[in-house]
Coordinates of C-alpha atoms in Angstrom, one line a residue:
Chain A
X25 CA -4.1 -15.3 -12.3
X26 CA -1.3 -13.0 -13.3
X27 CA 2.3 -13.8 -12.5
X28 CA 3.8 -12.9 -9.1
X29 CA 3.8 -9.2 -8.7
X30 CA 7.3 -7.7 -8.5
X31 CA 8.1 -6.5 -5.1
X32 CA 9.4 -3.0 -4.4
X33 CA 13.0 -4.4 -4.3
X34 CA 14.5 -6.7 -7.0
X35 CA 17.3 -9.1 -6.4
X36 CA 18.7 -8.1 -9.8
X37 CA 19.7 -4.8 -8.1
X38 CA 22.2 -6.9 -6.2
X39 CA 23.5 -8.6 -9.3
X40 CA 21.6 -11.8 -8.4
X41 CA 19.8 -13.4 -11.3
X42 CA 17.8 -16.5 -11.9
X43 CA 15.7 -16.4 -8.7
X44 CA 12.8 -14.3 -10.2
X45 CA 10.2 -17.1 -9.8
X46 CA 10.7 -17.2 -6.1
X47 CA 11.9 -13.7 -5.5
X48 CA 9.0 -12.6 -3.3
X49 CA 9.3 -15.8 -1.3
X50 CA 13.0 -15.2 -0.7
X51 CA 12.4 -11.6 0.4
X52 CA 9.6 -12.9 2.6
X53 CA 12.1 -15.1 4.4
X54 CA 14.1 -11.9 5.2
X55 CA 11.0 -10.5 6.7
X56 CA 9.9 -13.5 8.9
X57 CA 13.6 -14.2 9.8
X58 CA 12.6 -17.9 9.7
X59 CA 15.1 -20.5 8.5
X60 CA 15.6 -20.6 4.7
X61 CA 17.1 -23.6 2.8
X62 CA 18.2 -23.4 -0.8
X63 CA 18.3 -26.6 -2.8
X64 CA 19.9 -26.8 -6.2
X65 CA 22.6 -28.3 -8.4
X66 CA 26.1 -27.0 -8.1
X67 CA 26.8 -23.6 -9.6
X68 CA 23.2 -22.4 -9.5
X69 CA 24.0 -19.4 -7.3
X70 CA 22.7 -20.6 -3.9
X71 CA 25.7 -19.6 -1.9
X72 CA 26.2 -16.4 -3.9
X73 CA 22.6 -15.3 -3.2
X74 CA 22.8 -15.8 0.5
X75 CA 26.3 -14.3 0.9
X76 CA 25.2 -11.3 -1.2
X77 CA 22.0 -10.8 0.9
X78 CA 24.1 -10.8 4.0
X79 CA 26.5 -8.2 2.5
X80 CA 23.7 -6.0 1.2
X81 CA 22.0 -6.1 4.6
X82 CA 25.3 -5.2 6.3
X83 CA 25.1 -8.2 8.5
X84 CA 27.8 -9.8 10.6
X85 CA 27.9 -13.0 8.6
X86 CA 29.3 -16.5 9.1
X87 CA 29.6 -19.0 6.2
X88 CA 30.3 -22.6 7.3
X89 CA 30.8 -25.6 5.2
X90 CA 28.9 -28.3 7.0
X91 CA 30.9 -31.1 5.4
X92 CA 34.2 -29.7 6.8
X93 CA 33.1 -28.0 10.0
X94 CA 34.1 -29.1 13.5
X95 CA 32.1 -28.0 16.5
X96 CA 35.0 -25.9 17.8
X97 CA 34.8 -23.9 14.6
X98 CA 31.3 -22.8 15.6
X99 CA 31.7 -22.2 19.4
X100 CA 35.4 -21.4 19.9
X101 CA 37.9 -22.9 22.3
X102 CA 36.3 -23.7 25.7
X103 CA 38.0 -22.4 28.8
X104 CA 36.9 -22.2 32.5
X105 CA 35.9 -18.7 33.8
X106 CA 37.8 -17.0 36.6
X107 CA 35.7 -18.6 39.3
X108 CA 36.0 -22.0 37.6
X109 CA 32.3 -22.2 37.9
X110 CA 31.4 -22.4 34.2
X111 CA 32.9 -22.8 30.8
X112 CA 33.4 -19.8 28.4
X113 CA 34.3 -20.0 24.8
X114 CA 37.3 -18.2 23.3
X115 CA 35.8 -16.3 20.4
X116 CA 37.4 -15.9 17.0
X117 CA 36.2 -14.2 13.9
X118 CA 34.8 -17.5 12.8
X119 CA 32.8 -18.4 15.9
X120 CA 29.1 -18.0 15.7
X121 CA 28.4 -16.0 18.9
X122 CA 28.3 -12.5 17.4
X123 CA 26.8 -13.5 14.1
X124 CA 23.7 -11.9 12.7
X125 CA 23.4 -14.3 9.8
X126 CA 24.7 -17.8 9.4
X127 CA 24.9 -19.8 6.2
X128 CA 25.4 -23.5 6.6
X129 CA 26.5 -24.7 3.2
X130 CA 26.3 -28.3 2.1
X131 CA 24.1 -29.1 5.0
X132 CA 23.2 -32.4 3.5
X133 CA 26.8 -33.5 3.7
X134 CA 27.0 -33.0 7.4
X135 CA 28.0 -35.7 9.8
X136 CA 24.9 -36.9 11.7
X137 CA 26.3 -35.7 15.1
X138 CA 26.8 -32.2 13.7
X139 CA 23.3 -32.3 12.2
X140 CA 21.9 -32.7 15.7
X141 CA 24.0 -29.7 17.0
X142 CA 22.9 -27.6 14.0
X143 CA 19.3 -28.5 14.9
X144 CA 19.2 -26.3 17.9
X145 CA 21.0 -23.5 15.9
X146 CA 18.4 -23.7 13.2
X147 CA 15.4 -24.3 15.4
X148 CA 16.1 -22.3 18.5
X149 CA 18.9 -19.9 17.7
X150 CA 21.0 -21.7 20.5
X151 CA 24.2 -23.6 20.7
X152 CA 25.3 -25.6 23.7
X153 CA 22.1 -24.3 25.4
X154 CA 23.3 -20.7 25.1
X155 CA 21.2 -18.2 23.2
X156 CA 22.6 -16.5 20.1
X157 CA 21.2 -13.2 20.9
X158 CA 22.2 -11.3 17.7
X159 CA 21.4 -14.1 15.3
X160 CA 18.6 -13.1 12.9
X161 CA 19.0 -15.2 9.8
X162 CA 19.6 -19.0 9.6
X163 CA 20.3 -20.1 6.1
X164 CA 21.4 -23.3 4.6
X165 CA 22.2 -24.7 1.2
X166 CA 22.4 -28.2 -0.3
X167 CA 22.6 -30.1 -3.5
X168 CA 19.6 -32.4 -4.2
X169 CA 19.9 -35.5 -2.0
X170 CA 21.2 -38.7 -3.6
X171 CA 17.7 -40.3 -3.7
X172 CA 16.3 -37.3 -5.5
X173 CA 18.7 -37.2 -8.5
X174 CA 18.2 -37.9 -12.0
X175 CA 20.5 -37.6 -15.0
X176 CA 24.2 -38.0 -15.2
X177 CA 25.3 -35.7 -12.4
X178 CA 25.6 -37.5 -9.1
X179 CA 26.0 -35.7 -5.8
X180 CA 27.6 -38.6 -3.9
X181 CA 27.5 -37.7 -0.2
X182 CA 24.5 -35.4 -0.4
X183 CA 22.3 -37.3 2.0
X184 CA 18.7 -37.0 2.7
X185 CA 18.0 -34.5 5.5
X186 CA 16.5 -35.7 8.7
X187 CA 12.8 -34.8 8.3
X188 CA 12.9 -33.3 11.8
X189 CA 15.7 -30.9 10.8
X190 CA 14.2 -30.2 7.4
X191 CA 10.9 -29.4 9.0
X192 CA 12.5 -26.5 10.9
X193 CA 13.2 -24.7 7.6
X194 CA 10.3 -22.5 6.9
X195 CA 11.1 -22.1 3.3
X196 CA 12.9 -24.4 0.9
X197 CA 13.6 -22.7 -2.4
X198 CA 14.8 -24.7 -5.4
X199 CA 17.4 -22.8 -7.4
X200 CA 16.8 -22.7 -11.1
X201 CA 19.3 -24.5 -13.4
X202 CA 20.5 -23.1 -16.8
X203 CA 17.7 -24.6 -18.8
X204 CA 15.1 -23.1 -16.5
X205 CA 16.4 -19.5 -17.1
X206 CA 15.2 -17.1 -19.7
X207 CA 17.6 -15.8 -22.3
X208 CA 17.8 -12.4 -20.5
X209 CA 18.7 -14.2 -17.2
X210 CA 21.3 -16.3 -18.9
X211 CA 22.9 -13.2 -20.5
X212 CA 22.9 -11.4 -17.1
X213 CA 24.5 -14.3 -15.4
X214 CA 27.3 -14.8 -17.9
X215 CA 28.3 -11.1 -17.8
X216 CA 31.8 -11.4 -16.3
X217 CA 31.9 -8.1 -14.4
X218 CA 31.6 -8.1 -10.6
X219 CA 33.1 -11.5 -10.1
X220 CA 34.6 -11.7 -6.6
X221 CA 33.4 -8.2 -5.5
X222 CA 31.9 -7.6 -2.1
X223 CA 28.4 -6.2 -2.4
X224 CA 28.1 -2.9 -0.6
X225 CA 25.4 -2.4 2.0
X226 CA 22.2 -1.6 0.1
X227 CA 20.1 1.0 1.8
X228 CA 17.1 0.4 -0.3
X229 CA 17.0 -3.3 0.7
X230 CA 17.6 -2.5 4.4
X231 CA 14.9 0.1 4.4
X232 CA 12.5 -2.2 2.6
X233 CA 13.1 -5.1 4.9
X234 CA 12.7 -2.8 8.0
X235 CA 9.4 -1.4 6.7
X236 CA 8.1 -4.9 5.7
X237 CA 9.2 -6.3 9.1
X238 CA 7.3 -3.5 11.0
X239 CA 4.1 -4.4 9.0
X240 CA 4.7 -8.1 9.5
X241 CA 5.1 -7.8 13.3
X242 CA 1.8 -6.0 13.3
X243 CA -0.1 -8.3 11.0
X244 CA 1.2 -11.6 12.2
X245 CA -0.5 -11.0 15.6
X246 CA -3.8 -10.6 13.8
X247 CA -3.4 -13.0 10.9
X248 CA -5.7 -12.0 8.0
X249 CA -8.6 -14.5 7.7
X250 CA -7.7 -14.9 4.0
X251 CA -4.4 -16.5 5.0
X252 CA -5.7 -18.7 7.8
X253 CA -8.5 -19.9 5.4
X254 CA -6.0 -20.7 2.7
X255 CA -3.6 -22.5 5.1
X256 CA -6.2 -24.7 6.8
X257 CA -7.7 -25.7 3.4
X258 CA -4.4 -26.4 1.8
X259 CA -3.0 -28.4 4.7
X260 CA -6.1 -30.5 5.0
X261 CA -6.0 -31.2 1.2
X262 CA -2.3 -32.2 1.3
X263 CA -2.6 -34.4 4.3
X264 CA -5.6 -36.0 2.6
X265 CA -3.4 -36.7 -0.4
X266 CA -0.8 -38.3 2.0
X267 CA 1.7 -35.5 1.8
X268 CA 2.1 -34.9 5.5
X269 CA 2.1 -31.3 6.6
X270 CA 2.8 -30.9 10.3
X271 CA 0.9 -28.4 12.4
X272 CA 4.1 -26.5 12.9
X273 CA 4.6 -26.3 9.2
X274 CA 1.1 -25.0 8.8
X275 CA 1.9 -22.1 11.1
X276 CA 5.2 -21.5 9.3
X277 CA 3.3 -21.4 6.0
X278 CA 0.9 -18.8 7.4
X279 CA 3.8 -16.6 8.6
X280 CA 5.5 -16.8 5.2
X281 CA 2.2 -16.0 3.4
X282 CA 1.7 -12.9 5.6
X283 CA 5.2 -11.8 4.8
X284 CA 5.0 -12.5 1.1
X285 CA 1.7 -10.6 0.9
X286 CA 3.4 -7.6 2.5
X287 CA 6.4 -7.9 0.2
X288 CA 4.3 -8.3 -3.0
X289 CA 2.0 -5.5 -1.9
X290 CA -1.1 -7.7 -2.4
X291 CA -2.4 -11.2 -2.0
X292 CA -2.3 -13.0 -5.3
X293 CA -2.8 -16.6 -6.4
X294 CA 0.7 -16.7 -7.9
X295 CA 2.4 -15.4 -4.7
X296 CA 0.5 -17.9 -2.5
X297 CA 1.4 -20.8 -4.8
X298 CA 5.0 -19.8 -4.9
X299 CA 5.1 -19.8 -1.1
X300 CA 3.3 -23.1 -0.8
X301 CA 5.7 -24.8 -3.2
X302 CA 8.6 -23.4 -1.2
X303 CA 7.0 -24.6 2.1
X304 CA 7.2 -28.3 1.3
X305 CA 10.4 -29.8 2.7
X306 CA 9.7 -33.3 1.3
X307 CA 12.3 -33.1 -1.5
X308 CA 15.1 -32.7 1.0
X309 CA 14.6 -36.2 2.2
X310 CA 13.8 -37.6 -1.2
X311 CA 10.1 -37.7 -1.3
X312 CA 8.5 -36.8 -4.6
X313 CA 4.9 -36.1 -5.5
X314 CA 2.8 -35.1 -8.5
X315 CA 2.8 -31.3 -9.2
X316 CA -0.9 -31.7 -10.0
X317 CA -1.6 -32.6 -6.3
X318 CA 0.0 -29.3 -5.1
X319 CA -1.8 -27.4 -7.8
X320 CA -5.2 -28.9 -6.8
X321 CA -4.5 -28.2 -3.1
X322 CA -3.6 -24.6 -4.0
X323 CA -6.7 -24.1 -6.0
X324 CA -8.9 -25.3 -3.2
X325 CA -7.0 -23.0 -0.7
X326 CA -7.2 -20.0 -3.0
X327 CA -10.9 -20.5 -3.5
X328 CA -11.4 -20.5 0.2
X329 CA -9.2 -17.5 0.6
X330 CA -11.1 -15.5 -2.0
X331 CA -14.4 -16.5 -0.5
X332 CA -13.0 -15.1 2.8
X333 CA -11.6 -12.1 1.0
X334 CA -15.0 -11.1 -0.4
X335 CA -16.7 -11.5 2.9
X336 CA -15.2 -8.3 4.4
X337 CA -16.7 -6.3 1.6
X338 CA -20.2 -7.6 2.5
X339 CA -19.4 -6.8 6.1
X340 CA -18.3 -3.3 5.1
X341 CA -21.4 -2.6 3.2
X342 CA -23.7 -3.9 5.9
X343 CA -21.9 -1.9 8.7
X344 CA -23.7 1.3 9.8
X345 CA -20.9 3.1 11.4
X346 CA -18.5 5.0 9.1
X347 CA -15.4 4.5 11.4
X348 CA -16.1 0.8 11.6
X349 CA -16.4 0.7 7.8
X350 CA -13.0 2.3 7.5
X351 CA -11.6 -0.1 10.1
X352 CA -12.8 -3.1 8.0
X353 CA -11.2 -1.6 4.9
X354 CA -7.9 -1.1 6.7
X355 CA -7.9 -4.4 8.5
X356 CA -9.0 -6.7 5.7
X357 CA -8.3 -5.2 2.3
X358 CA -5.0 -6.6 1.0
X359 CA -5.7 -6.0 -2.7
X360 CA -6.0 -2.5 -4.1
X361 CA -8.4 -3.6 -6.8
X362 CA -10.6 -5.2 -4.2
X363 CA -10.3 -1.9 -2.2
X364 CA -11.5 0.1 -5.2
X365 CA -14.4 -2.3 -5.7
X366 CA -15.4 -1.8 -2.0
X367 CA -15.3 2.0 -2.4
X368 CA -17.4 1.9 -5.5
X369 CA -20.0 -0.3 -3.9
X370 CA -20.0 1.8 -0.7
X371 CA -20.6 5.0 -2.6
X372 CA -23.3 3.4 -4.7
X373 CA -25.2 2.0 -1.7
X374 CA -24.9 4.7 1.0
X375 CA -27.1 7.8 1.3
X376 CA -25.5 10.8 -0.4
X377 CA -24.6 12.5 2.9
X378 CA -22.9 9.4 4.3
X379 CA -21.1 8.6 1.1
X380 CA -19.9 12.2 1.0
X381 CA -18.8 12.1 4.6
X382 CA -16.8 8.9 4.0
X383 CA -15.1 10.4 0.9
X384 CA -14.4 13.7 2.6
X385 CA -12.6 12.1 5.5
X386 CA -10.7 9.4 3.7
X387 CA -9.7 11.2 0.4
X388 CA -6.7 13.1 1.6
X389 CA -5.2 9.9 3.1
X390 CA -6.1 8.0 -0.1
X391 CA -4.5 10.7 -2.2
X392 CA -1.4 10.4 -0.1
X393 CA -1.3 6.6 -0.9
X394 CA -1.8 5.4 2.6
X395 CA -5.1 3.5 2.1
X396 CA -5.3 0.0 0.5
X397 CA -7.2 1.1 -2.5
X398 CA -6.3 1.4 -6.2
X399 CA -6.3 4.5 -8.5
X400 CA -10.0 3.9 -9.5
X401 CA -11.0 4.0 -5.8
X402 CA -9.0 7.2 -5.1
X403 CA -10.7 8.8 -8.2
X404 CA -14.1 7.8 -7.0
X405 CA -13.4 9.3 -3.6
X406 CA -12.0 12.5 -5.3
X407 CA -15.2 13.1 -7.2
X408 CA -17.2 13.4 -4.0
X409 CA -14.5 14.9 -1.7
X410 CA -12.9 17.6 -3.8
X411 CA -16.2 19.6 -4.3
X412 CA -16.6 19.5 -0.5
X413 CA -13.1 20.9 0.2
X414 CA -13.8 23.9 -1.9
X415 CA -17.5 25.0 -2.3
X416 CA -19.0 28.3 -3.2
X417 CA -22.6 29.1 -4.0
X418 CA -25.7 31.0 -3.1
X419 CA -28.2 29.8 -0.4
X420 CA -31.7 31.1 -0.5
X421 CA -34.4 30.9 2.2
X422 CA -37.7 32.6 3.2
X423 CA -37.6 35.1 6.0
X424 CA -40.7 36.3 7.8
X425 CA -41.2 40.0 7.3
X426 CA -41.3 40.4 11.1
X427 CA -37.8 38.9 11.4
X428 CA -34.4 40.3 10.7
X429 CA -30.9 38.6 10.2
X430 CA -32.1 35.0 10.1
X431 CA -29.9 32.2 8.8
X432 CA -30.6 29.5 6.3
X433 CA -32.5 27.0 8.4
X434 CA -30.1 24.1 7.7
X435 CA -27.1 26.4 8.5
X436 CA -28.9 27.2 11.8
X437 CA -29.2 23.5 12.5
X438 CA -25.6 23.0 11.7
X439 CA -24.7 25.7 14.1
X440 CA -26.1 23.7 16.9
X441 CA -23.9 20.7 15.9
X442 CA -20.8 22.9 15.7
X443 CA -21.4 24.8 18.9
X444 CA -19.6 22.4 21.3
X445 CA -16.7 21.6 18.9
X446 CA -13.3 23.2 19.0
X447 CA -10.1 23.4 17.0
X448 CA -9.5 21.4 13.9
X449 CA -12.4 19.2 14.6
X450 CA -14.6 22.2 14.4
X451 CA -12.9 23.3 11.2
X452 CA -13.4 20.0 9.5
X453 CA -17.0 19.6 10.6
X454 CA -17.8 23.2 9.5
X455 CA -16.2 22.6 6.1
X456 CA -18.0 19.4 5.5
X457 CA -21.5 20.4 6.7
X458 CA -21.4 23.9 5.1
X459 CA -20.1 22.5 1.8
X460 CA -22.9 19.8 1.8
X461 CA -25.5 22.6 2.1
X462 CA -23.8 24.6 -0.7
X463 CA -23.6 21.5 -2.9
X464 CA -27.3 20.6 -2.2
X465 CA -26.5 17.4 -0.3
X466 CA -29.3 16.9 2.2
X467 CA -28.2 16.4 5.8
X468 CA -30.9 14.5 7.7
X469 CA -28.6 13.5 10.5
X470 CA -25.8 16.0 10.8
X471 CA -25.6 15.5 14.6
X472 CA -24.8 11.8 14.3
X473 CA -22.6 12.2 11.2
X474 CA -20.1 14.6 12.7
X475 CA -18.9 12.3 15.6
X476 CA -18.3 9.6 13.0
X477 CA -16.2 11.9 10.9
X478 CA -14.1 12.7 13.9
X479 CA -13.7 9.0 14.8
X480 CA -12.5 8.3 11.3
X481 CA -9.9 11.0 11.6
X482 CA -8.8 9.6 15.0
X483 CA -8.6 6.1 13.5
X484 CA -6.4 7.3 10.6
X485 CA -4.2 9.2 13.0
X486 CA -3.9 6.2 15.3
X487 CA -2.8 3.9 12.4
X488 CA -0.3 6.4 11.1
X489 CA -2.2 6.9 7.9
X490 CA -3.1 10.6 8.3
X491 CA -0.2 11.8 6.3
X492 CA 0.7 12.5 2.8
X493 CA 3.3 10.4 1.0
X494 CA 4.2 8.9 -2.3
X495 CA 1.7 6.4 -3.6
X496 CA 3.1 2.9 -3.2
Chain B
X4 CA -68.5 27.4 -0.8
X5 CA -68.0 30.6 -2.8
X6 CA -65.2 30.6 -5.4
X7 CA -63.9 33.9 -6.8
X8 CA -62.3 33.6 -10.2
X9 CA -59.9 36.5 -10.8
X10 CA -58.4 36.6 -14.3
X11 CA -54.6 37.1 -14.6
X12 CA -53.9 40.7 -15.6
X13 CA -56.9 42.0 -13.7
X14 CA -55.9 44.9 -11.5
X15 CA -57.2 43.0 -8.4
X16 CA -54.9 40.0 -9.2
X17 CA -51.9 42.4 -9.7
X18 CA -52.5 43.9 -6.3
X19 CA -52.6 40.6 -4.5
X20 CA -49.5 39.3 -6.2
X21 CA -47.3 42.4 -5.6
X22 CA -44.7 42.5 -2.8
X23 CA -46.6 44.9 -0.7
X24 CA -49.8 42.9 -1.1
X25 CA -49.4 41.3 2.4
X26 CA -50.3 44.5 4.1
X27 CA -53.0 45.8 1.8
X28 CA -54.7 42.6 1.0
X29 CA -54.0 39.6 3.3
X30 CA -54.2 36.5 1.2
X31 CA -53.8 34.2 4.2
X32 CA -50.3 33.0 3.4
X33 CA -47.1 33.5 5.5
X34 CA -45.8 37.0 5.1
X35 CA -42.2 36.4 4.2
X36 CA -39.4 37.5 1.9
X37 CA -36.8 35.6 0.1
X38 CA -33.2 36.0 1.3
X39 CA -30.1 35.0 -0.6
X40 CA -26.6 34.8 0.8
X41 CA -23.3 33.9 -0.9
X42 CA -21.5 31.2 1.0
X43 CA -17.8 30.2 0.5
X44 CA -16.7 27.0 2.3
X45 CA -13.1 26.2 1.4
X46 CA -10.2 24.9 3.3
X47 CA -8.1 25.6 0.2
X48 CA -8.7 29.4 0.1
X49 CA -9.4 30.2 3.7
X50 CA -6.1 31.4 5.3
X51 CA -7.8 31.6 8.7
X52 CA -9.0 28.0 8.8
X53 CA -7.4 25.7 11.4
X54 CA -6.9 23.0 8.7
X55 CA -4.6 24.2 6.0
X56 CA -3.8 22.4 2.8
X57 CA -0.7 24.3 1.5
X58 CA -0.8 25.4 -2.1
X59 CA 2.2 24.0 -4.0
X60 CA 1.9 25.4 -7.5
X61 CA -0.4 27.0 -10.1
X62 CA -0.5 26.0 -13.7
X63 CA -2.4 27.3 -16.7
X64 CA -2.1 28.1 -20.3
X65 CA -3.9 30.8 -22.4
X66 CA -4.2 29.8 -26.0
X67 CA -6.2 32.6 -27.4
X68 CA -7.5 31.5 -30.8
X69 CA -5.0 28.7 -31.3
X70 CA -5.8 25.0 -31.0
X71 CA -4.4 23.9 -27.7
X72 CA -3.2 20.5 -28.7
X73 CA -1.6 21.7 -31.9
X74 CA 0.1 24.6 -30.1
X75 CA 1.7 22.3 -27.5
X76 CA 2.8 19.7 -29.9
X77 CA 4.5 22.4 -32.0
X78 CA 6.4 23.6 -28.9
X79 CA 7.4 20.0 -28.2
X80 CA 8.7 19.6 -31.8
X81 CA 10.7 22.8 -31.6
X82 CA 12.6 21.4 -28.6
X83 CA 13.4 18.3 -30.7
X84 CA 11.2 16.0 -28.6
X85 CA 8.5 13.6 -29.9
X86 CA 7.0 12.3 -26.7
X87 CA 5.5 14.3 -23.8
X88 CA 6.8 11.7 -21.3
X89 CA 10.3 13.0 -22.1
X90 CA 9.4 16.3 -20.3
X91 CA 9.5 14.6 -16.9
X92 CA 13.3 14.4 -17.1
X93 CA 13.5 18.0 -18.3
X94 CA 11.4 19.6 -15.6
X95 CA 11.1 19.0 -11.9
X96 CA 7.4 18.3 -11.6
X97 CA 6.1 17.4 -8.1
X98 CA 6.6 13.7 -7.4
X99 CA 3.7 13.1 -5.0
X100 CA -0.1 13.2 -5.7
X101 CA -1.7 16.6 -5.1
X102 CA -5.2 17.9 -4.8
X103 CA -6.5 20.0 -7.7
X104 CA -8.6 23.1 -7.6
X105 CA -9.8 24.1 -11.0
X106 CA -10.2 27.8 -11.5
X107 CA -11.9 28.3 -14.8
X108 CA -11.7 32.1 -14.9
X109 CA -8.2 32.4 -13.6
X110 CA -6.1 35.2 -15.2
X111 CA -2.8 33.8 -14.2
X112 CA -1.0 31.3 -16.4
X113 CA 1.3 31.5 -19.5
X114 CA 0.2 33.3 -22.7
X115 CA 1.1 30.8 -25.4
X116 CA 1.5 33.5 -27.9
X117 CA 4.2 35.2 -25.8
X118 CA 5.7 32.4 -23.7
X119 CA 8.9 30.4 -24.4
X120 CA 8.7 26.8 -25.4
X121 CA 10.2 25.8 -22.1
X122 CA 7.7 27.7 -20.1
X123 CA 4.7 26.5 -22.1
X124 CA 5.8 22.9 -21.9
X125 CA 6.5 23.0 -18.2
X126 CA 2.9 24.1 -17.7
X127 CA 1.7 21.6 -20.2
X128 CA 3.4 18.8 -18.3
X129 CA 1.7 19.7 -15.1
X130 CA -1.7 20.0 -16.8
X131 CA -1.2 16.7 -18.5
X132 CA -0.7 15.0 -15.2
X133 CA -3.9 16.5 -13.7
X134 CA -7.5 15.3 -13.8
X135 CA -10.3 17.6 -12.7
X136 CA -9.7 16.4 -9.1
X137 CA -6.1 15.4 -8.6
X138 CA -2.5 15.7 -9.9
X139 CA -1.1 12.2 -10.2
X140 CA 2.6 11.9 -11.3
X141 CA 2.2 8.1 -11.7
X142 CA -0.2 8.4 -14.6
X143 CA 0.9 9.0 -18.2
X144 CA 1.0 12.6 -19.5
X145 CA -2.3 13.0 -21.2
X146 CA -2.9 16.1 -23.4
X147 CA -6.4 16.8 -24.4
X148 CA -8.2 20.0 -25.1
X149 CA -9.9 19.7 -21.7
X150 CA -6.6 19.1 -19.8
X151 CA -4.6 21.8 -21.6
X152 CA -7.2 24.5 -21.1
X153 CA -7.6 23.9 -17.3
X154 CA -6.2 26.5 -14.9
X155 CA -5.4 24.7 -11.7
X156 CA -4.0 25.2 -8.2
X157 CA -2.3 22.2 -6.7
X158 CA -2.5 21.6 -2.9
X159 CA -0.8 19.2 -0.5
X160 CA -3.4 17.1 1.3
X161 CA -1.1 16.6 4.3
X162 CA -2.7 19.2 6.7
X163 CA -6.2 17.8 6.5
X164 CA -5.8 15.6 9.6
X165 CA -4.1 18.2 11.7

């Protein structure tokens, strides 16, 4: 499979380099708003990445060092309220109550009692049982734990995380060290400009995250079968290989995959593998395993996902109703190439009038870039649709000598279909049906085709796709 | 059964096959005439249609006897450019995909013999981004004899779902 497709926004635009391999995964964590943990050796840019993201997103951010923190730093100084009925906390710029993002640095050096308190912050967005209503992002960073270290560098005091706490982090991204970077990345990192500067709010990132988040909210409630198939297969394979994956983690993996697919613009093997690798918390408590086991589980999962992915095309081709065909395309197609393939097969297998109707009604949206199909698919639709948007020709028919002013018999039939219609529905139907007659496309069932055309328009309108825009 | 064999060219045959034969010599077939009507069905050209796809731009070049590709490449060279892609920065071409209506006999467009290099290349850029069906700014600028000799009208697809 090709490498992970670049998302619409690149971290390099924020001056962050070296995270390319897991860029889509990191951006997916911004979309899910699930907890993110970065693991890496000192100086690999973990803290820089998370602080930069908070600045670029314009978030009210708190950065705590878990090895130094006291609980009062987080909650503020407690005092009784006026009625002496409850305790309030005196807020300072450092307390967590108004925060939108929190970075808990050096979380593996945290005292055990603080780990327990952070647990509810990471897991539930709560402290002392009180909700942190504005908190969106919970991030943490740590060095590799002492049982997971090789080589001369020793991170004394970086302890293994409690598996219960680690399992609350949806994504665990390992930061690349110098030797893992390309020459271009190394050169970008050593460029001394920008040191110590605050990153300005980045409108492109904010807009991208908002748009991705809107899609995510929609899709996560109807998780694509491709994702559920992948997750169930992978989790069963890993548990079978004695790498325990909890049911909760399986669900977190599915959420991250949905988000990563949105960020990348398509489902790909490389994206899914990156998310899977970053969904395994085991290294944070020192457990290691063979990469081949993960690769094998991913392969099995991806095969299952692809099988599922192809299934919707069969369903689309077997479906009789044009609006339901369109619905299948919109609901299940995550890969533009797959979408183009579906369009080509649909056009090849449908009768000329139905293929023309589908192309006629979907082409303007496809041209506007709002359908999940690639350039080849748009072109295939264009070949059928454009001649129907602008048709001119001569129609001939036989008229009895005893009759005057008759119409072409098919035009007369069309007239009966058009008679009850009004407004733009009438205009679209008249254009399609008349153009079909001019272009010589037989219309054996105009009366049943017109309502399907209209339903397709309503579906595109309902899904907000009946508009022109830049192609993604 | 009696069969009459009437040779073609025989006055009797000519009478039966003439337009007025139905009245003078009923052959037994339906008495009808052929009618022909010109029909135009276009949401692009009909100003009265309830669905309107607004026209954005027209483009076309008239080369006369000149070779289209050679003529355009010479214009490019005269501006000191060696790549058609560089024209994107020079001219403000539409940035969204548009629908193309090809008008083979259109009289509008720029006469290459009389137009300035800028004017010719602006048209050539648009034509190089068009196929017979659509204008696609995301594709490379492709100049062929076919693409350069098209005369096109470009339309916004937005109004289709009104």
